[in-house]
Tab-separated table of C-alpha atoms in Angstrom:
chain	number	residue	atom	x	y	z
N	1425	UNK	CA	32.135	17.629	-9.821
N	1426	UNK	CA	28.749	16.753	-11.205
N	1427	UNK	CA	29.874	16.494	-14.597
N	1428	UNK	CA	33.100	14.668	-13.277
N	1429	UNK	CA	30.750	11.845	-11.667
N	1430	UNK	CA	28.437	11.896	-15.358
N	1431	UNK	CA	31.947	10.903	-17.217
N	1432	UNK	CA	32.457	8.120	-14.822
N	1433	UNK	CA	28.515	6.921	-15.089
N	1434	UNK	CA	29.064	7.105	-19.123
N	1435	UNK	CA	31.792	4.711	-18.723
N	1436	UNK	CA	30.662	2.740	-16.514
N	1437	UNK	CA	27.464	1.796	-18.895
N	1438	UNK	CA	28.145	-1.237	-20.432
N	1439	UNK	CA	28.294	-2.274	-16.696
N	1440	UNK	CA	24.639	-1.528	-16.567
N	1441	UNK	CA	23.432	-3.091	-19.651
N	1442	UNK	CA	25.214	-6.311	-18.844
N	1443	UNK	CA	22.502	-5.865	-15.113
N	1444	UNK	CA	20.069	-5.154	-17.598
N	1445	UNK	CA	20.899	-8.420	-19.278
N	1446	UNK	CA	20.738	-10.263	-15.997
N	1447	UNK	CA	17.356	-8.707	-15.361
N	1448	UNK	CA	15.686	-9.623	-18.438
N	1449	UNK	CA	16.883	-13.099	-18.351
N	1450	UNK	CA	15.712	-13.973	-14.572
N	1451	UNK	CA	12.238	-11.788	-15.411
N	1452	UNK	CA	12.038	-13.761	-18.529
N	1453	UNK	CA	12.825	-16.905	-17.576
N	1454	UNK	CA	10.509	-16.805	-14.387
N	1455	UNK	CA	7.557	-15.000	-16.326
N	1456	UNK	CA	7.592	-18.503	-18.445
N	1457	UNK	CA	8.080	-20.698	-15.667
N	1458	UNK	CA	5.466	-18.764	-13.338
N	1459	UNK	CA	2.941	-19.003	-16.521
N	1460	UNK	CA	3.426	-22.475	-16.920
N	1461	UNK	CA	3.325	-23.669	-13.170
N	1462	UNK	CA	0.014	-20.797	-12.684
N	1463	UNK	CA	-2.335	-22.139	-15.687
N	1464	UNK	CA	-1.909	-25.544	-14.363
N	1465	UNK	CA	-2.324	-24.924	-10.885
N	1466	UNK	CA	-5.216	-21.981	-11.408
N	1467	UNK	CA	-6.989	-24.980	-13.389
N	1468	UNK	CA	-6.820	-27.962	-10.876
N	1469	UNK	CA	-7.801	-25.100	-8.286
N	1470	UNK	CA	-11.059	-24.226	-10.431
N	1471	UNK	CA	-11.336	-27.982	-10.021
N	1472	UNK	CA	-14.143	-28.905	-7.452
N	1473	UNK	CA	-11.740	-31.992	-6.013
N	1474	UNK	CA	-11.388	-30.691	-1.990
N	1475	UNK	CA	-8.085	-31.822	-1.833
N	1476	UNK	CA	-6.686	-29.640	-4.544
N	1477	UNK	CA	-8.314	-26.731	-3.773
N	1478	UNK	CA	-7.279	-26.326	-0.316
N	1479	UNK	CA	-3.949	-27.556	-0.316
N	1480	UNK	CA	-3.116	-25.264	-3.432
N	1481	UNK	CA	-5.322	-22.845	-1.181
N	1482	UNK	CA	-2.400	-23.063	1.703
N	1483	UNK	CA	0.215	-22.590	-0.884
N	1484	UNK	CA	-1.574	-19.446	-2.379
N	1485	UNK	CA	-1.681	-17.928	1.446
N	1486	UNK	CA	1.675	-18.113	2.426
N	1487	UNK	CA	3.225	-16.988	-0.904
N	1488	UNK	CA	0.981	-13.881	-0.781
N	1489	UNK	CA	1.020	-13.231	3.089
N	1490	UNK	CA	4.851	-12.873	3.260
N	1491	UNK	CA	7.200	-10.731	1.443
N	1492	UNK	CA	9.343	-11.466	-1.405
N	1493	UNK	CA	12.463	-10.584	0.809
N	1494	UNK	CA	11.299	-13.351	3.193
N	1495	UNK	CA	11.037	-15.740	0.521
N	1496	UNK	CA	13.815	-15.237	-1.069
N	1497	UNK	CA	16.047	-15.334	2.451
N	1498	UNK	CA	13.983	-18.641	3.627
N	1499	UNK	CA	15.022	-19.982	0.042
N	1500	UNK	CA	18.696	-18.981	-0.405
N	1501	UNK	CA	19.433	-19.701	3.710
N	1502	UNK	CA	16.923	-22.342	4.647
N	1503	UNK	CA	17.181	-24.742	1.741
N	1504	UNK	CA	21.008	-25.132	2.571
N	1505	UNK	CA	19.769	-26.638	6.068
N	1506	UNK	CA	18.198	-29.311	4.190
N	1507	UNK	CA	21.131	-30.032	1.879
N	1508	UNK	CA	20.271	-28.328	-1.150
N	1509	UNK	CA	22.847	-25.928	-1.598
N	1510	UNK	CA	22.055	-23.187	-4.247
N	1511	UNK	CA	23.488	-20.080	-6.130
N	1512	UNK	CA	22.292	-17.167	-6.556
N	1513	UNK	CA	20.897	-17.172	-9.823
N	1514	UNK	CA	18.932	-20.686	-9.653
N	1515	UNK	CA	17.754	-19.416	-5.949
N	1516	UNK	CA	16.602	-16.395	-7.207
N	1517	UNK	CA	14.541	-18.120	-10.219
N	1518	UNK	CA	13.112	-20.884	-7.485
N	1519	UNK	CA	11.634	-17.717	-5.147
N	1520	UNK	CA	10.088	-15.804	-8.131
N	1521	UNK	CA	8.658	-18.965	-9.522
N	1522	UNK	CA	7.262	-19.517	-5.948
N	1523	UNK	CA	5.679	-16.893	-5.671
N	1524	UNK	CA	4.883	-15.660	-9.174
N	1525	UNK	CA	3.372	-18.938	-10.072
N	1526	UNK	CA	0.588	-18.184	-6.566
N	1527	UNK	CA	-0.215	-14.978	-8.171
N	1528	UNK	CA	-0.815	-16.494	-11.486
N	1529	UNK	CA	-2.804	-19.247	-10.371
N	1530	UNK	CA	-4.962	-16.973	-8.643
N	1531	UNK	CA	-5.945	-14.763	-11.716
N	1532	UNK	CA	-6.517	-18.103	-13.618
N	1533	UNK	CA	-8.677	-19.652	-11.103
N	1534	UNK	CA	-10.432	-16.349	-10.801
N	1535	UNK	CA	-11.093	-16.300	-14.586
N	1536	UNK	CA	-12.293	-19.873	-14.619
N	1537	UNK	CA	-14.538	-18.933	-11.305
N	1538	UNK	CA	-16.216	-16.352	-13.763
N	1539	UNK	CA	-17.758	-18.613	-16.760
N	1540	UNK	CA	-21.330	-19.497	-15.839
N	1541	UNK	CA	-22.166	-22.896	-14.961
N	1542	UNK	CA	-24.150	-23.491	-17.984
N	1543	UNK	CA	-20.886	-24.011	-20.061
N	1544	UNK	CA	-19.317	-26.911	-18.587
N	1545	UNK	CA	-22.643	-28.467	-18.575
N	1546	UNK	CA	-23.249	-27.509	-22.284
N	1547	UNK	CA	-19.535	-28.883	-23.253
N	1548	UNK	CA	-20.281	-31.912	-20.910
N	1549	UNK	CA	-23.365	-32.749	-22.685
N	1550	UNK	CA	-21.765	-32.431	-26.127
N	1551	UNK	CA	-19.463	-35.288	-24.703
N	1552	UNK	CA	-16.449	-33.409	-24.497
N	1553	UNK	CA	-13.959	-35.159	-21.471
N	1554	UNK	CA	-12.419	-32.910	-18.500
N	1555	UNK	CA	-9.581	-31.706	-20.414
N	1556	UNK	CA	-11.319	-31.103	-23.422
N	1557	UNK	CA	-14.040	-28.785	-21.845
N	1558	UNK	CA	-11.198	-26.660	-20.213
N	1559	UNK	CA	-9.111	-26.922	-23.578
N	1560	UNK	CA	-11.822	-25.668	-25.868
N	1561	UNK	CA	-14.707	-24.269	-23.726
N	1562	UNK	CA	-13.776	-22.868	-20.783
N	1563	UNK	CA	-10.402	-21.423	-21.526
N	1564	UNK	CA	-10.761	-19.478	-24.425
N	1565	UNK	CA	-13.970	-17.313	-22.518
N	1566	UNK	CA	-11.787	-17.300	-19.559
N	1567	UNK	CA	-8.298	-15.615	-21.436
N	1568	UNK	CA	-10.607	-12.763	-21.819
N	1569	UNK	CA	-11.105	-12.031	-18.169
N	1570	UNK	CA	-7.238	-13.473	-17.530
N	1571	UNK	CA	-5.517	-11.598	-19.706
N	1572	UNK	CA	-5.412	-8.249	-18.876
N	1573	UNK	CA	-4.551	-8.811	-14.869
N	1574	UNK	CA	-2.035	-11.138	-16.370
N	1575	UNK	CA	0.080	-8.512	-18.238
N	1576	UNK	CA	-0.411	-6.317	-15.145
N	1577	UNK	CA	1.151	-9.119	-13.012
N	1578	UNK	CA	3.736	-9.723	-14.985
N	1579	UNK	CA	4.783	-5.782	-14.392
N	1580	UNK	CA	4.971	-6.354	-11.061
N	1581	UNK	CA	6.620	-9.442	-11.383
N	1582	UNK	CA	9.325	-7.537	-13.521
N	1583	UNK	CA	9.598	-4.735	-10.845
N	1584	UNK	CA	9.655	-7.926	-8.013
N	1585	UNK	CA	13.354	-8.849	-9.804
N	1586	UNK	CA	14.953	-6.532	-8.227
N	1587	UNK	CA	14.649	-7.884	-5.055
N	1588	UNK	CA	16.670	-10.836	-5.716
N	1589	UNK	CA	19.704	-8.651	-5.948
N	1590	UNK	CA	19.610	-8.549	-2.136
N	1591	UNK	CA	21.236	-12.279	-2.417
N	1592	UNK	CA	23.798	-11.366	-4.537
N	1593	UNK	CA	22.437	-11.844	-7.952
N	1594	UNK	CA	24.147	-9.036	-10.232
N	1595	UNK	CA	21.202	-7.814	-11.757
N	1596	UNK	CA	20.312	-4.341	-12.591
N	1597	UNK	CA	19.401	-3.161	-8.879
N	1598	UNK	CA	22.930	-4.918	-7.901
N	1599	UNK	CA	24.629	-3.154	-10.224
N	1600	UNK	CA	23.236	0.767	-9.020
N	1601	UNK	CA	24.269	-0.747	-6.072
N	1602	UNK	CA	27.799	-1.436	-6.564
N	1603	UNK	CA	27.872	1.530	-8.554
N	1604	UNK	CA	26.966	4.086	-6.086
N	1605	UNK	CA	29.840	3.119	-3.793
N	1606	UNK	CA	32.187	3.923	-6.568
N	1607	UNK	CA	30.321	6.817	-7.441
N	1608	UNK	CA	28.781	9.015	-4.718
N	1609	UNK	CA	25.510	10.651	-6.755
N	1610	UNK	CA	22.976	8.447	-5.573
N	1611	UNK	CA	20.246	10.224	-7.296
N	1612	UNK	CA	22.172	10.213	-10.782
N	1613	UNK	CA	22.972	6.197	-10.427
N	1614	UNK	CA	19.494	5.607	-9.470
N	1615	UNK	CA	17.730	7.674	-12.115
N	1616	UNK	CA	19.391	5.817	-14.848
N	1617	UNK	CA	18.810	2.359	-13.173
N	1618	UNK	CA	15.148	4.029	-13.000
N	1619	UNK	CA	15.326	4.466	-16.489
N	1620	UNK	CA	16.314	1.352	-17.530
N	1621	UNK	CA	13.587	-0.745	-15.589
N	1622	UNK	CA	11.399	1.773	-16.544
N	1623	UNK	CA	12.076	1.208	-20.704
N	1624	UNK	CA	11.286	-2.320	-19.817
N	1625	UNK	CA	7.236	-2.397	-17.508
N	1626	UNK	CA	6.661	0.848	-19.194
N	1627	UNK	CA	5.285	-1.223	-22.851
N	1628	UNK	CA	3.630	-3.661	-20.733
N	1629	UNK	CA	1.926	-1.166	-18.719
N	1630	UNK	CA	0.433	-0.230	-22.195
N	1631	UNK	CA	-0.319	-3.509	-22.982
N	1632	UNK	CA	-1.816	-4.160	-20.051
N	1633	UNK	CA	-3.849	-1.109	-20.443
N	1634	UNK	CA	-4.932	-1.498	-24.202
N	1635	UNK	CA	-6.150	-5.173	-23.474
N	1636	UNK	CA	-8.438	-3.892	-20.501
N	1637	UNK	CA	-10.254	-1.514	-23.172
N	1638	UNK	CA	-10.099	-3.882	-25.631
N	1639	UNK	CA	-11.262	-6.831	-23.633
N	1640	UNK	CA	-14.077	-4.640	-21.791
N	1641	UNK	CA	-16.008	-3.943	-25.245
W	602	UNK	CA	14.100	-31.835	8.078
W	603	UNK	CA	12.920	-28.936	10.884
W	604	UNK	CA	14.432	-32.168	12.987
W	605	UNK	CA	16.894	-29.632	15.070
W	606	UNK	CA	14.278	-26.614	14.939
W	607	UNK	CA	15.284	-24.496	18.285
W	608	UNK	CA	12.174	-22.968	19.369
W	609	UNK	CA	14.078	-21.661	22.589
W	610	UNK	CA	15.853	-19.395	20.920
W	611	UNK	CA	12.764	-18.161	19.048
W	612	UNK	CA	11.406	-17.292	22.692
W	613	UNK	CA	15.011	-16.054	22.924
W	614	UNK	CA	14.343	-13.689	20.479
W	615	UNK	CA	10.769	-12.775	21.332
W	616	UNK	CA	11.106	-9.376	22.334
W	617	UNK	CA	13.387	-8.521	19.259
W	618	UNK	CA	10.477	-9.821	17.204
W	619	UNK	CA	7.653	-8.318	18.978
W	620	UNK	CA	9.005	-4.828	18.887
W	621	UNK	CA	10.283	-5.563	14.997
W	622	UNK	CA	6.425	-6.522	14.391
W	623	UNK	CA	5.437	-3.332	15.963
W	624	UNK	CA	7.659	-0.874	14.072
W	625	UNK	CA	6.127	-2.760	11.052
W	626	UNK	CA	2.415	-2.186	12.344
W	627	UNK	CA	3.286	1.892	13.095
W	628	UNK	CA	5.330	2.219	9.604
W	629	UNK	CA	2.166	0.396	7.730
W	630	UNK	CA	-0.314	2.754	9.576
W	631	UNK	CA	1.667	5.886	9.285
W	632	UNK	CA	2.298	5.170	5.592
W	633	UNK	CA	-0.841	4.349	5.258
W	634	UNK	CA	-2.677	7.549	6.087
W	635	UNK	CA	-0.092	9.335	4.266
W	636	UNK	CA	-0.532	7.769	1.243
W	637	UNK	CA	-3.998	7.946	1.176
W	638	UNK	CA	-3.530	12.220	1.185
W	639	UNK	CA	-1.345	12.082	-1.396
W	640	UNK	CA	-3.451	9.175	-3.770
W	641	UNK	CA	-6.449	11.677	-3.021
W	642	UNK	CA	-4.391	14.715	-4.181
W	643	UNK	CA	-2.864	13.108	-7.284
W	644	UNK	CA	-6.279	11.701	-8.009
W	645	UNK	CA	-8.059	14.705	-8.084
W	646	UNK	CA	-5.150	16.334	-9.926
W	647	UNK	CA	-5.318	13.352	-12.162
W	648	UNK	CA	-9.559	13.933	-13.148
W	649	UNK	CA	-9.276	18.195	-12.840
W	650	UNK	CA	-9.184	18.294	-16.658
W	651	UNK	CA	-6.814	21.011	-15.656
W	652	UNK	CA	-3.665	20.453	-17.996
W	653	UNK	CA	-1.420	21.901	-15.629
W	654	UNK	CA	-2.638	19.745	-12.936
W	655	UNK	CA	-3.228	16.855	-15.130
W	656	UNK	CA	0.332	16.337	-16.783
W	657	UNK	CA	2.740	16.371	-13.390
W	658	UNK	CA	0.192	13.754	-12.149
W	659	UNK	CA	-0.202	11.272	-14.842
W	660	UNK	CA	3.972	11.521	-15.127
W	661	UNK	CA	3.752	11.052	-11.126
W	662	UNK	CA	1.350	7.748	-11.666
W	663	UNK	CA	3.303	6.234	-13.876
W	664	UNK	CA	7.137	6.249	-12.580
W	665	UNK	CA	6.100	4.944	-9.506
W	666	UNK	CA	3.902	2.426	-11.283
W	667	UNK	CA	6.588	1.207	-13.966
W	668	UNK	CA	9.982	1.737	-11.348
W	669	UNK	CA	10.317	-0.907	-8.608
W	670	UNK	CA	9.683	0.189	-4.814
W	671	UNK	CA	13.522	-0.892	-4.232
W	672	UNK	CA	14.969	1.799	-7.148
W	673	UNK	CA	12.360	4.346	-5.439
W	674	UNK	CA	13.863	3.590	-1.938
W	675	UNK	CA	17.280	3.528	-2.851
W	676	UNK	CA	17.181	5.979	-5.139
W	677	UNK	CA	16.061	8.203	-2.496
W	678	UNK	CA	18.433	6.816	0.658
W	679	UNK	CA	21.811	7.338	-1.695
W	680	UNK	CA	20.349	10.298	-3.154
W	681	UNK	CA	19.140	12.679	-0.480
W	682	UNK	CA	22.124	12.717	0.922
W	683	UNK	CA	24.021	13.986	-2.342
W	684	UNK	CA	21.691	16.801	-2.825
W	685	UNK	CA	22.963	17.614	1.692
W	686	UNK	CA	19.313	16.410	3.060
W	687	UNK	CA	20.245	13.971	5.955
W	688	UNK	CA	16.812	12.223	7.092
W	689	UNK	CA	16.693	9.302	9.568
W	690	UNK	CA	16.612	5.617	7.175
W	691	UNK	CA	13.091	5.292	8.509
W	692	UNK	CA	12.126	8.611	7.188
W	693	UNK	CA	13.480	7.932	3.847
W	694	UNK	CA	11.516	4.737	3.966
W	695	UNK	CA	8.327	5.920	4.724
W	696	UNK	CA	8.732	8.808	2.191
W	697	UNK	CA	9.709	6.062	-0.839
W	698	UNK	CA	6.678	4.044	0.655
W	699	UNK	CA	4.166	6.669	0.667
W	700	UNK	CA	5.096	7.982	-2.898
W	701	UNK	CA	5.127	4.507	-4.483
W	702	UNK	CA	1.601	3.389	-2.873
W	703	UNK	CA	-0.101	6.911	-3.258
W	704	UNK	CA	0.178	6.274	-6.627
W	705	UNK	CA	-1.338	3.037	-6.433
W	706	UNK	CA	-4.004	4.398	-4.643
W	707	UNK	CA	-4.644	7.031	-6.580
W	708	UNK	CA	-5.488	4.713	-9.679
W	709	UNK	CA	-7.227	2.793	-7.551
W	710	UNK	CA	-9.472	6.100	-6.408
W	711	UNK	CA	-9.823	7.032	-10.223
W	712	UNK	CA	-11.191	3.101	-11.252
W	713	UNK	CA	-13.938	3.927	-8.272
W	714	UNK	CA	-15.065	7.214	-9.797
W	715	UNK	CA	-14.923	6.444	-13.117
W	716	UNK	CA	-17.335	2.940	-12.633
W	717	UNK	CA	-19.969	5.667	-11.502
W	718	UNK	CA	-22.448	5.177	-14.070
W	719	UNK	CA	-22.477	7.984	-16.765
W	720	UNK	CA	-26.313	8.214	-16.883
W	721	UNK	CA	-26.152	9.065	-12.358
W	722	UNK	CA	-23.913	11.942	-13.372
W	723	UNK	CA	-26.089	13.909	-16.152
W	724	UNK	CA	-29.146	13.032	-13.583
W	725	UNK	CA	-27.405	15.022	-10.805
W	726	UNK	CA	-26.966	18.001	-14.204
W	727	UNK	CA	-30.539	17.970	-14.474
W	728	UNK	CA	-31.217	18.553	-11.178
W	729	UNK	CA	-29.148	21.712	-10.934
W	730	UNK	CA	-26.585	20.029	-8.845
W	731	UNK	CA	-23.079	22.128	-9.369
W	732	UNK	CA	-19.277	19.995	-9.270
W	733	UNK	CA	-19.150	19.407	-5.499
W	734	UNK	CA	-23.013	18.803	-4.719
W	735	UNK	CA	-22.530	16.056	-7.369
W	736	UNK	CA	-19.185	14.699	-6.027
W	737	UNK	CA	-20.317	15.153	-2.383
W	738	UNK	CA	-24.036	13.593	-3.332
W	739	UNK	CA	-23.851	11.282	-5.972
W	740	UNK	CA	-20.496	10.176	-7.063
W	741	UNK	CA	-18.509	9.855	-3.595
W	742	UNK	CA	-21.172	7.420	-1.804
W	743	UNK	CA	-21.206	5.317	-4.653
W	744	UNK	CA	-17.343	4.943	-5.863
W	745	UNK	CA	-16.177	4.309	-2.017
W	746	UNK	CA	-18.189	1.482	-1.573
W	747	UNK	CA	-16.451	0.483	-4.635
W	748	UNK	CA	-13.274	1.477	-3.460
W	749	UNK	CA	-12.849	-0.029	-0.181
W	750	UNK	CA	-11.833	-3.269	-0.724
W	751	UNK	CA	-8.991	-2.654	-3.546
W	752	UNK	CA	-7.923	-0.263	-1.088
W	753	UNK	CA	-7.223	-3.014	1.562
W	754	UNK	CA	-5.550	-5.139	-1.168
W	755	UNK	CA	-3.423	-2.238	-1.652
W	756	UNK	CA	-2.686	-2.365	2.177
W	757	UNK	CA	-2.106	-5.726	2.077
W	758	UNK	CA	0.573	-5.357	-0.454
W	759	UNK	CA	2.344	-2.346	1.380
W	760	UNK	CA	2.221	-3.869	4.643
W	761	UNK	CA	4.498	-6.536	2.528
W	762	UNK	CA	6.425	-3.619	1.216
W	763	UNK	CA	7.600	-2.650	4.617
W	764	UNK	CA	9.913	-5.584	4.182
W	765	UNK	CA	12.432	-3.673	2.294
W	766	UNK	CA	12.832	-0.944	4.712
W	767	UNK	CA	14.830	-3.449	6.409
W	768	UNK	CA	17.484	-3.341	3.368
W	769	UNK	CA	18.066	0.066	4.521
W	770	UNK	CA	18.407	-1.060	7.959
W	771	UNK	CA	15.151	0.507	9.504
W	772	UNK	CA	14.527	-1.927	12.697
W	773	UNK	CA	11.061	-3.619	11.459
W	774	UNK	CA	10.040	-7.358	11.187
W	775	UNK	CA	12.234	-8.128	8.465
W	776	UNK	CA	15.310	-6.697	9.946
W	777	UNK	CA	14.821	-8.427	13.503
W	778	UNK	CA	15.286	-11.961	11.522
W	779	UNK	CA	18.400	-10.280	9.395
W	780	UNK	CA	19.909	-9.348	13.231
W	781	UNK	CA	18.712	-12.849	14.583
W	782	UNK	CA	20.581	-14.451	11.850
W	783	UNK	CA	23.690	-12.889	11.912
W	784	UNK	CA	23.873	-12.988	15.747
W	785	UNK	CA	23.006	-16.949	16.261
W	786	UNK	CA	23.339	-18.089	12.590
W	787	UNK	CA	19.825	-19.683	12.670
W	788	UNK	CA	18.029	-18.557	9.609
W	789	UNK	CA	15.167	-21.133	9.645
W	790	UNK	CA	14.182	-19.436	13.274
W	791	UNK	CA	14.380	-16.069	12.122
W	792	UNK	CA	12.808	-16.082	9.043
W	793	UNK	CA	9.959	-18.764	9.653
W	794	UNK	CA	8.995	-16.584	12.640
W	795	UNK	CA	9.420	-13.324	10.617
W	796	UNK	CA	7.033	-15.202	7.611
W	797	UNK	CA	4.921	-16.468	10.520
W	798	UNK	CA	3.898	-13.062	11.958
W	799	UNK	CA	3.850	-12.038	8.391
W	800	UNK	CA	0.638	-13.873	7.997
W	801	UNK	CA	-0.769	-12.899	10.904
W	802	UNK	CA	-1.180	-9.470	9.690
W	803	UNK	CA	-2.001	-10.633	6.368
W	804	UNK	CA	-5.002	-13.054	7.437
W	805	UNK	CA	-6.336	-10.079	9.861
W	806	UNK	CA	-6.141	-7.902	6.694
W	807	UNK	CA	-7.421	-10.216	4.328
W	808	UNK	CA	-10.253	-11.145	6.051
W	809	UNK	CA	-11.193	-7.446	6.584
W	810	UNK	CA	-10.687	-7.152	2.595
W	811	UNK	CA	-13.227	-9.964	2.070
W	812	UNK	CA	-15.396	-8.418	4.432
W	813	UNK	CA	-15.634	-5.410	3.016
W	814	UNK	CA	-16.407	-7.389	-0.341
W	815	UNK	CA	-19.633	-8.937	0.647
W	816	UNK	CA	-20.745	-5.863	2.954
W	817	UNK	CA	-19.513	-2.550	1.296
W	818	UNK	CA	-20.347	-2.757	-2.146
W	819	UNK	CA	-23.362	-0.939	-3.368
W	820	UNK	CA	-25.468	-3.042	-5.043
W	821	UNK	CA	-28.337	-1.784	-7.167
W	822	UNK	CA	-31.258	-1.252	-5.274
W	823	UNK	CA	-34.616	-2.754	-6.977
């Protein structure tokens, strides 16, 4: 029977790869997007300006105090309440940038938070604007201190994907899904979807790994 | 745009949402202490410099680390059943749950031991101290302060994990908006109050985790 259920799985691959494909593009496309959206808003929250730093503050709470299956239902059922009707796919990529982008911002500001005092004076003094002492100064110390948490955030942004399959996005989690009602061997279906997610975070686990040693020397 | 926001039926509701929040609080807490067995045992599996300890555990640490929590749950609420184990859903859950953070925690257990400074450990060899009298005297005491408050990040995070136990319909906070929904159709009630009690739990955490930040961390004594 087992082997039965394997013949079935084998044909049924390209079915996975095309949830693999799914995967990659929402992870990729909200990595970006989250990147973007978090260096920006990590910088104006280093930024002394009250304002910004406690209303990006409030933003930071709640997308880190609830979980991603809230999110994701508030934006795929609320939003429709207010008019803006969505599909899957663009919901899903509005809740992981969302909450992605939070995460980010946080490492930034944290790595910004971490250059002495003396630097910003020093680039002040050298008469370097706002934007320049970030752009030049401050920034390239901070990457050091961002950039391994990064890469480790963007794992678990990866792994966070699979959540938006519970709105109907066909993804790779969808697709084990679908799969093990046609085939009853949840453990087989599940390995290989396993597998597959696993031959993506696994690298950037490494990564992740090799830039803490690196950056730590 | 909340211009029709029921609160009656939220009150409605209450009780639905009060014993959801609950399940959530004794799933989080069970978890919790089971987790924190199993990081210590893979941990000290993990830094035996015993190769047959050492392998299984590293391979343990990093599938749950590199697979998401939902494959790990799923994987084992379609698959226990195919190999004839039939557990309760919130059994499964809290089995998926405490595998996936006990490896977290493990890591997290390892970081603490390992930023004990090299130079403490070869003092405690010149005194004569053997393995334990140096774990139990000089490493421990120093890498818990250490590890206390990534430890309540990490419960931070699982508390949020919890959430998907309601995919395989375990009645917790998560699911008690799902049933709200379905019964009245009212999704901005169900899951503004879900996120809402969400944060509750998260501020009482977080502010525990910060805590521990300024208090618990041994700083070097001049």
């Amino acid at each position: 029977m087992t082997t039965f259920y394997f013949g079935r799985l084998v044909e049924m691959f390209p079915f996975f790869l095309s949830g693999l494909w799914m995967t990659t593009k929402v992870a990729f496309i909200s990595l970006i997007v989250c990147t973007l959206i978090g260096f920006v808003l990590g910088m104006l929250r280093a930024n002394d300006t009250f304002f910004f730093k406690h209303l990006i503050g409030v933003y930071v709470a709640l997308a880190r105090g609830t979980p991603f299956v809230v999110q994701i239902f508030i934006v795929f059922f609320i939003f429709p309440e207010w008019g803006l009707q969505l599909e899957p796919f663009p919901a899903a990529l509005l809740a992981m940038a969302i909450m992605g982008s939070a995460f980010i911002c946080e490492i930034v500001a944290g790595g910004i938070a971490s250059i002495p005092k003396g630097q910003w004076e020093a680039a002040a003094s050298s008469g370097l604007t706002k934007v320049q002492q970030l752009r030049f100064v401050i920034i390239p110390q901070a990457l050091k201190v961002i950039l391994p948490p990064l890469v480790g955030q963007y794992v678990l942004l990866i792994k966070d994907t699979s959540v938006v399959s519970v709105i109907g996005v066909m993804d790779l989690t969808r697709v084990g899904w679908v799969t093990v009602m046609r085939i009853p061997e949840g453990l087989m279906v599940f390995a290989l979807v396993g597998l597959l997610y696993f031959a993506i975070s696994y690298p950037l686990i490494l990564l992740s790994n090799y830039l803490e040693r690196k950056m730590a020397r | 745009m909340l211009a029709n926001f029921n609160f009656m039926v939220i009150f409605e509701y209450l009780p639905l949402f009060l014993s959801g929040l609950k399940s959530t609080f004794l799933i989080s807490l069970v978890t919790l202490v089971l987790a924190l067995i199993t990081g210590i045992i893979a941990c000290s599996m993990r830094i035996s410099g015993i190769k047959t300890l050492q392998y299984p555990a590293i391979a343990y640490i990093e599938i749950m680390r590199s697979t998401p929590l939902l494959i790990q749950i799923y994987f084992l609420y379609f698959g226990l059943p195919s190999l004839g184990i039939v557990v309760p859903e919130i059994q499964t859950g809290i089995i998926a749950l405490m595998l996936n953070s006990g490896a977290y925690i493990a890591e997290i257990l390892r970081a603490g031991i390992k930023s004990v400074d090299q130079g403490q450990i070869e003092a405690g060899l010149s005194s004569g101290l053997n393995y334990v009298q140096r774990m139990r005297f000089i490493i421990l005491p120093q890498a818990l302060g250490v590890t206390v408050p990534p430890l309540l990040g990490q419960a931070i995070v699982m508390v949020k994990d919890t959430a998907l136990l309601s995919l395989i319909s375990v009645a917790e906070l998560t699911r008690s908006g799902q049933t709200m929904t379905s019964e009245r159709f009212m999704p901005a009630e169900a899951f503004l109050t879900v996120a809402f009690f969400y944060m509750c739990i998260y501020f009482c955490l977080k502010y525990l985790a910060d805590w521990s930040q300024r208090k618990l961390i041994f700083r070097e004594v001049y």
